[in-house]
JSON list of C-alpha atoms in Angstrom, two decimals:
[
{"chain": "A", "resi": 84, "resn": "UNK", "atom": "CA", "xyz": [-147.87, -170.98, 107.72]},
{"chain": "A", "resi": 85, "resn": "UNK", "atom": "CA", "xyz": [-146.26, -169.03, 110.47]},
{"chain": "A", "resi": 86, "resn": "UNK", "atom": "CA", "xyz": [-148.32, -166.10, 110.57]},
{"chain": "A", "resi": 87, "resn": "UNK", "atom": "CA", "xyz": [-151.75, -165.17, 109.29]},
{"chain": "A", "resi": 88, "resn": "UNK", "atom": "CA", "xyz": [-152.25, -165.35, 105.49]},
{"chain": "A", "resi": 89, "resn": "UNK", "atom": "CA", "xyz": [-152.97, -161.36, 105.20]},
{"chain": "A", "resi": 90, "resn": "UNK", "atom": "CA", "xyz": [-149.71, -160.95, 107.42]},
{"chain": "A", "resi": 91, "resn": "UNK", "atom": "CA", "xyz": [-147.41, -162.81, 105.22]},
{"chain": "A", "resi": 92, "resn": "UNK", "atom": "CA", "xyz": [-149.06, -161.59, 102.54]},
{"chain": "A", "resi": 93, "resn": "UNK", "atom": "CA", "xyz": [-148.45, -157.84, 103.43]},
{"chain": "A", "resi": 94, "resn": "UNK", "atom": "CA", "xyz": [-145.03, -158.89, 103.83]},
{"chain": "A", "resi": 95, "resn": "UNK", "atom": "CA", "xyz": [-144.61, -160.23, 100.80]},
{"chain": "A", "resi": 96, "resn": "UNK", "atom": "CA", "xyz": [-145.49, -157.29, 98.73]},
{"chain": "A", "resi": 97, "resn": "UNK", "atom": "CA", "xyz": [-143.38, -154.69, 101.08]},
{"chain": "A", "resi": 98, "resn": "UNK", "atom": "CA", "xyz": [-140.41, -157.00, 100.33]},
{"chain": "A", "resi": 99, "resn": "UNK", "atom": "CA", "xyz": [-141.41, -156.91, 96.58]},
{"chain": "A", "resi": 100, "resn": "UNK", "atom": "CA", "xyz": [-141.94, -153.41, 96.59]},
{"chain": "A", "resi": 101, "resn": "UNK", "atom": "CA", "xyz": [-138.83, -152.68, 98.73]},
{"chain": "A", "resi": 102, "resn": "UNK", "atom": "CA", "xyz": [-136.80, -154.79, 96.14]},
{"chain": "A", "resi": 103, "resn": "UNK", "atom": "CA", "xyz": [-138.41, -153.68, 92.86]},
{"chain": "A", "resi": 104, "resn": "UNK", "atom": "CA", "xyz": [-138.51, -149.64, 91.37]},
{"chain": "A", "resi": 105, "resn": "UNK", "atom": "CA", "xyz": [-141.77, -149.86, 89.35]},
{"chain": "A", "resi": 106, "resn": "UNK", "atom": "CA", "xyz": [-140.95, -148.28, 86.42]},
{"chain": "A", "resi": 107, "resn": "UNK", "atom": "CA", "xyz": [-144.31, -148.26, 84.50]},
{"chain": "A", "resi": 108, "resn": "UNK", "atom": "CA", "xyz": [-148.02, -148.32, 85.85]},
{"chain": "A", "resi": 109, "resn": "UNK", "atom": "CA", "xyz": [-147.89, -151.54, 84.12]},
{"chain": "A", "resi": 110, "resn": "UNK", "atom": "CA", "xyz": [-145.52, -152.69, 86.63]},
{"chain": "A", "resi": 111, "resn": "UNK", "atom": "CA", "xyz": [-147.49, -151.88, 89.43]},
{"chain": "A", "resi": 112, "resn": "UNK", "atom": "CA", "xyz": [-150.91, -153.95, 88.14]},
{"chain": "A", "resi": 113, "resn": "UNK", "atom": "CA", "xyz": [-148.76, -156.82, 87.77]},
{"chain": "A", "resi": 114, "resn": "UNK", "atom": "CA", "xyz": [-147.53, -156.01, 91.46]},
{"chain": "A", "resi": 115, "resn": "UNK", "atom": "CA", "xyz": [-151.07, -155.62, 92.53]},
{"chain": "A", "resi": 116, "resn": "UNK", "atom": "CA", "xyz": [-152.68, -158.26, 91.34]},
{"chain": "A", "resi": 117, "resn": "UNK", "atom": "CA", "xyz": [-149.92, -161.14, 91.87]},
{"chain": "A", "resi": 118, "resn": "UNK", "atom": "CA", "xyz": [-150.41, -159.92, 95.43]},
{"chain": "A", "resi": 119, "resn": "UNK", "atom": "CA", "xyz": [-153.61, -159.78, 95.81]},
{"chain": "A", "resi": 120, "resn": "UNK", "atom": "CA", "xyz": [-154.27, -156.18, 96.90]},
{"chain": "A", "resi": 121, "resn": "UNK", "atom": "CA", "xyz": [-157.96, -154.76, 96.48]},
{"chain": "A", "resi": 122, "resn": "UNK", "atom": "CA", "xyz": [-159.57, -151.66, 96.47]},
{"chain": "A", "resi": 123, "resn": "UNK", "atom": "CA", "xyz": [-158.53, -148.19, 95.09]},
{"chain": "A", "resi": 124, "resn": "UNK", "atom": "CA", "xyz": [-156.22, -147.99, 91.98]},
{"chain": "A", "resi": 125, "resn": "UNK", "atom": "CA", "xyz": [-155.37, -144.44, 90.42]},
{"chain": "A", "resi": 126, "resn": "UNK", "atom": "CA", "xyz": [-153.12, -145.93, 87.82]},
{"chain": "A", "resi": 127, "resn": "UNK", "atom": "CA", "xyz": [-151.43, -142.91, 87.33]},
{"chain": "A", "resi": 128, "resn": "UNK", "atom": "CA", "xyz": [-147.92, -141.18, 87.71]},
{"chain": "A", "resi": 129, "resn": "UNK", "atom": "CA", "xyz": [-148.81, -139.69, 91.10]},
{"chain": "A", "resi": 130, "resn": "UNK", "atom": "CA", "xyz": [-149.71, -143.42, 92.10]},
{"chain": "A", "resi": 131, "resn": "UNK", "atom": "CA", "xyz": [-146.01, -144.77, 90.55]},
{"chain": "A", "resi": 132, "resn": "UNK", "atom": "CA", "xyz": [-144.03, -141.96, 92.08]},
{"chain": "A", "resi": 133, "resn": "UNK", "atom": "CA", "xyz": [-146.19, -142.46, 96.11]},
{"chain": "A", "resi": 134, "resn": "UNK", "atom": "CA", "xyz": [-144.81, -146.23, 95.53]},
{"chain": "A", "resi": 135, "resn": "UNK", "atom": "CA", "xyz": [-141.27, -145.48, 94.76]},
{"chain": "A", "resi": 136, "resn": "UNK", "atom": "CA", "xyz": [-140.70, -142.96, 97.23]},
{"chain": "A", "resi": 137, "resn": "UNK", "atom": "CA", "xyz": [-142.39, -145.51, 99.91]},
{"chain": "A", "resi": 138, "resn": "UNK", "atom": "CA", "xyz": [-139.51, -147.38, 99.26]},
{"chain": "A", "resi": 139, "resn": "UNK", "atom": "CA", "xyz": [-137.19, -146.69, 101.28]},
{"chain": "A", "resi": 140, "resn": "UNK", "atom": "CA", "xyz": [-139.26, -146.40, 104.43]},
{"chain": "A", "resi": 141, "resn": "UNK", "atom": "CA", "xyz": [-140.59, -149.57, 104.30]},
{"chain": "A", "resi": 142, "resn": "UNK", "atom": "CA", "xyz": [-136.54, -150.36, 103.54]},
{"chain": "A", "resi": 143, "resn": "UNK", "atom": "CA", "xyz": [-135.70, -149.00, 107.27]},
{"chain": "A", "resi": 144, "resn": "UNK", "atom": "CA", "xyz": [-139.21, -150.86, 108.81]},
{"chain": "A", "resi": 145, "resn": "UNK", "atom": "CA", "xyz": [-137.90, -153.81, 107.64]},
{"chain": "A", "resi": 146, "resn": "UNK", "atom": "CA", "xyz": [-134.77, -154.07, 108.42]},
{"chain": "A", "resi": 147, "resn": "UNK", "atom": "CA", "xyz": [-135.00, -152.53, 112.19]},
{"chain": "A", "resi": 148, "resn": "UNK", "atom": "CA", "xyz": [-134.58, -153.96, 115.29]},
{"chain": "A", "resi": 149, "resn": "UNK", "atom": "CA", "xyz": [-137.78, -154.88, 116.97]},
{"chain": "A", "resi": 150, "resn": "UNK", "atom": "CA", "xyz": [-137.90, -151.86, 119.25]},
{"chain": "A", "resi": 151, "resn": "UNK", "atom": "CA", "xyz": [-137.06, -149.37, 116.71]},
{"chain": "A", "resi": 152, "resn": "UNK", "atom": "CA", "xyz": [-139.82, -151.67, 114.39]},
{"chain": "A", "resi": 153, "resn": "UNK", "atom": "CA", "xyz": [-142.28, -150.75, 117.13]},
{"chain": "A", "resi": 154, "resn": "UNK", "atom": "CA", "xyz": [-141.70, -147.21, 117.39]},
{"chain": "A", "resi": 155, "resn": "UNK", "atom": "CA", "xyz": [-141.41, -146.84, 113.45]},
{"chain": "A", "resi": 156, "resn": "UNK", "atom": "CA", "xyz": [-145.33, -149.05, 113.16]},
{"chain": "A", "resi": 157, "resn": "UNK", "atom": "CA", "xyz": [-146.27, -146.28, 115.99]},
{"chain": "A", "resi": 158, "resn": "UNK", "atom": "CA", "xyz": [-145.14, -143.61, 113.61]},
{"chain": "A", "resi": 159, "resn": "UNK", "atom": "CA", "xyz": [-146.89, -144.62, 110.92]},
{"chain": "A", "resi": 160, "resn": "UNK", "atom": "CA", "xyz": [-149.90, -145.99, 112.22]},
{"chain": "A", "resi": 161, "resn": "UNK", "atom": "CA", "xyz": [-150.40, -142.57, 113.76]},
{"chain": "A", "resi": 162, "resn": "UNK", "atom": "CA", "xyz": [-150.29, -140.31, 110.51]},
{"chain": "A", "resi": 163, "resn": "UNK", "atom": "CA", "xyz": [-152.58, -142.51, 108.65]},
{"chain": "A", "resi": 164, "resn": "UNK", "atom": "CA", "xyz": [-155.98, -142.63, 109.08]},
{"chain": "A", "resi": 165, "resn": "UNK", "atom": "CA", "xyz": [-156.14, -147.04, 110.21]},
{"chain": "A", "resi": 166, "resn": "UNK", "atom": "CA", "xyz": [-159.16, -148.23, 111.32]},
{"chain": "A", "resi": 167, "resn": "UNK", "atom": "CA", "xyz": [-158.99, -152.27, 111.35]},
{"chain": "A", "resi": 168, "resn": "UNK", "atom": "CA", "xyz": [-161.71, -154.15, 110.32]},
{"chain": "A", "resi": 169, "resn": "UNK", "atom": "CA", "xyz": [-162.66, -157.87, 109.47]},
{"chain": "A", "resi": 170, "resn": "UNK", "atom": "CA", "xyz": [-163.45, -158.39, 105.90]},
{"chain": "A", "resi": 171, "resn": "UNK", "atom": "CA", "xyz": [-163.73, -161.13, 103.84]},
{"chain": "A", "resi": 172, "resn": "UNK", "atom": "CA", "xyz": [-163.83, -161.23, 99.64]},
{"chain": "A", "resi": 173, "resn": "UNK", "atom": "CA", "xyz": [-162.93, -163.01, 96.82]},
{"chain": "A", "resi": 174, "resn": "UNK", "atom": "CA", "xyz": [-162.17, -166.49, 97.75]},
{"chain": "A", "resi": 175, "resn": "UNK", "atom": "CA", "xyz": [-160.46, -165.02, 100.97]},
{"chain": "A", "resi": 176, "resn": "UNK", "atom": "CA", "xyz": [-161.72, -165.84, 104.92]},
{"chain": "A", "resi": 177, "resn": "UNK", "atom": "CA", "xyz": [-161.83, -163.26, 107.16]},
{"chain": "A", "resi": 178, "resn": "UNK", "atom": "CA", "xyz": [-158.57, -161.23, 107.22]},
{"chain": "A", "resi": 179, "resn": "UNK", "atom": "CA", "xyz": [-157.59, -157.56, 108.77]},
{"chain": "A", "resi": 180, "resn": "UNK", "atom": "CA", "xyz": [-158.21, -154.51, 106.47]},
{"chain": "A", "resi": 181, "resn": "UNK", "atom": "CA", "xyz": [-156.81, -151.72, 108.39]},
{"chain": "A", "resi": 182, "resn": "UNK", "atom": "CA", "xyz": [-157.64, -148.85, 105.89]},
{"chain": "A", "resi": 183, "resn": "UNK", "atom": "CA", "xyz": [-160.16, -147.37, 104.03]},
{"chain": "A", "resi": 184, "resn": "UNK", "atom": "CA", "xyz": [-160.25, -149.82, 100.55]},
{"chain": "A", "resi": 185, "resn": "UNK", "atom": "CA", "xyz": [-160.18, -146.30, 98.82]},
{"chain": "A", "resi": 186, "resn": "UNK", "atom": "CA", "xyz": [-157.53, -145.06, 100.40]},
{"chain": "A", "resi": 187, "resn": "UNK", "atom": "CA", "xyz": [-154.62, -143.95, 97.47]},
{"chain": "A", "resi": 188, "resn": "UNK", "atom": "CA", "xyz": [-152.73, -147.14, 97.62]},
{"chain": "A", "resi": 189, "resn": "UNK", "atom": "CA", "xyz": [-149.25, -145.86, 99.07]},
{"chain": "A", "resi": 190, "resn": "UNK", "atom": "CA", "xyz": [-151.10, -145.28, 102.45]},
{"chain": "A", "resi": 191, "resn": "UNK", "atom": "CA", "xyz": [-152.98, -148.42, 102.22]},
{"chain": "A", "resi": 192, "resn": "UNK", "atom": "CA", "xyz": [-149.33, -150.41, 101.48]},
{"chain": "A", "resi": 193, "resn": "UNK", "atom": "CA", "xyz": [-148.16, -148.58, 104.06]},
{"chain": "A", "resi": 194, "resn": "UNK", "atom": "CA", "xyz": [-150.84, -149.07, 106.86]},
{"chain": "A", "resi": 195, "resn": "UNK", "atom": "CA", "xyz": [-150.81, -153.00, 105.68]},
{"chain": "A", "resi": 196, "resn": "UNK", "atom": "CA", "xyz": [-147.20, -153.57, 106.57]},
{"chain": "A", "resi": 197, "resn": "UNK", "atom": "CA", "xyz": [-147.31, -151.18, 109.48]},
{"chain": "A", "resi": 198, "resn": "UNK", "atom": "CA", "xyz": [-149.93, -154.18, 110.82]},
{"chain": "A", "resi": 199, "resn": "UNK", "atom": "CA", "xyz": [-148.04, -156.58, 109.24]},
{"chain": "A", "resi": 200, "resn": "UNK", "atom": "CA", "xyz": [-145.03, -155.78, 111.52]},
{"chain": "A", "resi": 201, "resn": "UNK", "atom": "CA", "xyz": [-147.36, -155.95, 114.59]},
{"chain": "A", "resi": 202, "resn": "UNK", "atom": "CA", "xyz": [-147.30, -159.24, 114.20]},
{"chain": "A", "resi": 203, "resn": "UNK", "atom": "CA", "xyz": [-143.86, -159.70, 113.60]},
{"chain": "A", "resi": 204, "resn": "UNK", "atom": "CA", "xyz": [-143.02, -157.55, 116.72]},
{"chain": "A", "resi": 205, "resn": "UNK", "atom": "CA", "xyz": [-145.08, -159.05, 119.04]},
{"chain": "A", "resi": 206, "resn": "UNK", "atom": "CA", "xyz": [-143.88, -162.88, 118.16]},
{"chain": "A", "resi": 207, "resn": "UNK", "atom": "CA", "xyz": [-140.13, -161.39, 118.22]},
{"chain": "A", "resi": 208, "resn": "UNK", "atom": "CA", "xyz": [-139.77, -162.68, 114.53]},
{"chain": "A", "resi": 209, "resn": "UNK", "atom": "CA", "xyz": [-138.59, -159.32, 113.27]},
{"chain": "A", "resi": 210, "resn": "UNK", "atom": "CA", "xyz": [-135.29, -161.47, 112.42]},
{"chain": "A", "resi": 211, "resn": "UNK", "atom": "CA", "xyz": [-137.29, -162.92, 109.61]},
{"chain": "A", "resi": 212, "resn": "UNK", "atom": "CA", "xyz": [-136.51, -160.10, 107.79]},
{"chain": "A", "resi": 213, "resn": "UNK", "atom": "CA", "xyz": [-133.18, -159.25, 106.62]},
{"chain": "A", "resi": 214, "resn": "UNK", "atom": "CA", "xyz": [-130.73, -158.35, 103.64]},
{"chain": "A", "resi": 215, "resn": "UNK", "atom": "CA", "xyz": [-129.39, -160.93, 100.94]},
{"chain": "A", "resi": 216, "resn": "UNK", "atom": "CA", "xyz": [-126.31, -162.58, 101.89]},
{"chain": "A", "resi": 217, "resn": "UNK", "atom": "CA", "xyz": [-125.09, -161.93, 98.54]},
{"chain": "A", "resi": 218, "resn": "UNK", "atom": "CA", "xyz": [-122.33, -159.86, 98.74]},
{"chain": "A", "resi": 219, "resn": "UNK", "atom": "CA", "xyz": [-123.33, -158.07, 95.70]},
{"chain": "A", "resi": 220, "resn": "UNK", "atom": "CA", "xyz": [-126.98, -157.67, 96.22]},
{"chain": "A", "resi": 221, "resn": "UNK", "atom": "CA", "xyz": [-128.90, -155.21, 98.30]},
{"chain": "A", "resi": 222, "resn": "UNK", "atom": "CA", "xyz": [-131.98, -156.99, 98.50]},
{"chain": "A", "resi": 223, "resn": "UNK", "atom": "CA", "xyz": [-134.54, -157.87, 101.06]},
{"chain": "A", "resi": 224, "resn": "UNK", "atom": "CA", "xyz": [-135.24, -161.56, 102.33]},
{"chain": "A", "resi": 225, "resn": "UNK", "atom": "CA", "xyz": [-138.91, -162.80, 103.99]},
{"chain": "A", "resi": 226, "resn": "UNK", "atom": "CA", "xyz": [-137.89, -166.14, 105.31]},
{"chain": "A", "resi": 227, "resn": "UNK", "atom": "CA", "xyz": [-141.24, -167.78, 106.40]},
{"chain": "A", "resi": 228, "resn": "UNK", "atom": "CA", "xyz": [-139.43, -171.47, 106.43]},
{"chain": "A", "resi": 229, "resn": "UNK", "atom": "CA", "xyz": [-139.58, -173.51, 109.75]},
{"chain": "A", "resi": 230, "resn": "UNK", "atom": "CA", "xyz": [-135.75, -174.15, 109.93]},
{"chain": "A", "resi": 231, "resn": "UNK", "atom": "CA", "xyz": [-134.80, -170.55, 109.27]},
{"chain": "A", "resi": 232, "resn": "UNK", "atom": "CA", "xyz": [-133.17, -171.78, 106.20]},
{"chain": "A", "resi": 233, "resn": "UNK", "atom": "CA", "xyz": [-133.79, -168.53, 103.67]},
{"chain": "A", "resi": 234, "resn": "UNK", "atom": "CA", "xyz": [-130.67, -166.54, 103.22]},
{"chain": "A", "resi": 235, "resn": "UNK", "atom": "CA", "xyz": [-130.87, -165.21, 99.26]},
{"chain": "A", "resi": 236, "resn": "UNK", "atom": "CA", "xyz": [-133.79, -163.22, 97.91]},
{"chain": "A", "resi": 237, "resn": "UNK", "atom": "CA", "xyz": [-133.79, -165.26, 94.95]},
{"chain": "A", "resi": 238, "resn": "UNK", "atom": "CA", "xyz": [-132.73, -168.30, 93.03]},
{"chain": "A", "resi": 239, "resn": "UNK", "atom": "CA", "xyz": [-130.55, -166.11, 90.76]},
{"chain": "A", "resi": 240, "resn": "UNK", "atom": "CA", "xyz": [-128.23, -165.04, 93.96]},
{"chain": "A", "resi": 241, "resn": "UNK", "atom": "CA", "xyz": [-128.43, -168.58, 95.84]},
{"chain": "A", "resi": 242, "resn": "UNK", "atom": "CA", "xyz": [-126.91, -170.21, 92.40]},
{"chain": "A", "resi": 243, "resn": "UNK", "atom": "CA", "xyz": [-124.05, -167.52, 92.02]},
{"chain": "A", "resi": 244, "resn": "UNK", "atom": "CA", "xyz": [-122.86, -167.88, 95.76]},
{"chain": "A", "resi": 245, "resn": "UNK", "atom": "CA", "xyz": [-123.36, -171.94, 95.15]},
{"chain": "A", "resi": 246, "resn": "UNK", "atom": "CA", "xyz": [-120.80, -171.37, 91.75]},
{"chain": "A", "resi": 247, "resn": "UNK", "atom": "CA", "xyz": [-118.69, -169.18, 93.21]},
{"chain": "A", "resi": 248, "resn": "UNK", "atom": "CA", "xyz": [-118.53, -171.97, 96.50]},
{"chain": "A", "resi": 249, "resn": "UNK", "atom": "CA", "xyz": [-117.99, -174.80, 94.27]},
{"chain": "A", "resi": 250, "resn": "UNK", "atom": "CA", "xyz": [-115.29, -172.84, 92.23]},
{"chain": "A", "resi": 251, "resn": "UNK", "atom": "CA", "xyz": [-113.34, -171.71, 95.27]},
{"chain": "A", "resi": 252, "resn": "UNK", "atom": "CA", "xyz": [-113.57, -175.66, 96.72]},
{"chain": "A", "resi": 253, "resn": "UNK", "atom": "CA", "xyz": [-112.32, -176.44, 93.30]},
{"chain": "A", "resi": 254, "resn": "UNK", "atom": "CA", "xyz": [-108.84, -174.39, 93.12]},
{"chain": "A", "resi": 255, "resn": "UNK", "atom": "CA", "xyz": [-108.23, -175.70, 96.69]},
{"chain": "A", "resi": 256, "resn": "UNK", "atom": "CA", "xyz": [-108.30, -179.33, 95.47]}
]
């Protein structure tokens, strides 16, 4: 583990999030729960529609530079109402909540990664973020390896670039 569990985790989901439109409420509880968010859930369209149209902002966090990363977690941490606080639940140690748990769940997402990045900024590992190397995907990447080694955002893209390698190595020999 590079970073604290809560950090990564946070990460996680904004990369999720970031790479998946929910379509359904449905899609969101699965969301939710595989990542292990607590507290409020309104279940609703006005819920499904706050998550989608985070999207894209936590698109441009993600992929900035680290000083336009700092000034964009500055931005956001200032319109929402953060107030960080130890907690500890489930079978979770102590980790950072930096929101009210009933908070609608866009802000909390979005006051989670905000923190997230902190971390991220202040280690200068903002460049474990970045976009697929597949040419024909647009997706995110977390790489939390040692070695650096991530480059696809999923086993589906690293096995088309390793085909399309091995078929291009193949009309050359």
């Amino acid at each position: 583990m590079l970073f604290a569990y809560d950090t990564e985790c946070s990460l996680r989901a904004a990369v999720t999030l970031v790479n998946t439109a929910f379509a359904t409420t449905a899609d969101v509880d699965t969301w939710y729960a595989h990542h292990e968010y607590t507290g409020r859930r309104d279940r609703d369209a006005a819920e499904l529609a706050a998550l989608n149209a985070l999207r894209p902002a936590l698109r441009d966090l993600l992929t900035s530079d680290r000083d336009r990363a700092a000034t964009l977690v500055n931005d956001l941490l200032a319109q929402a109402p953060a107030s960080p606080r130890l907690v500890r639940h489930g079978d979770l140690d102590w980790h950072v909540h930096a929101i009210a748990d009933n908070a609608p769940l866009a802000a909390r997402v979005t006051v989670e990664t905000a923190m997230a990045m902190i971390d991220l900024v202040r280690a200068d590992e903002v460049s474990r973020l970045s976009q697929c190397t597949d040419d024909t995907c647009d997706n995110l990447v977390i790489d939390l390896t040692r070695n650096r080694s991530r480059r696809f955002c999923s086993t589906a893209c690293a096995n088309r670039n390793a085909v399309a390698a091995y078929r291009a190595r193949a009309k050359k020999g």
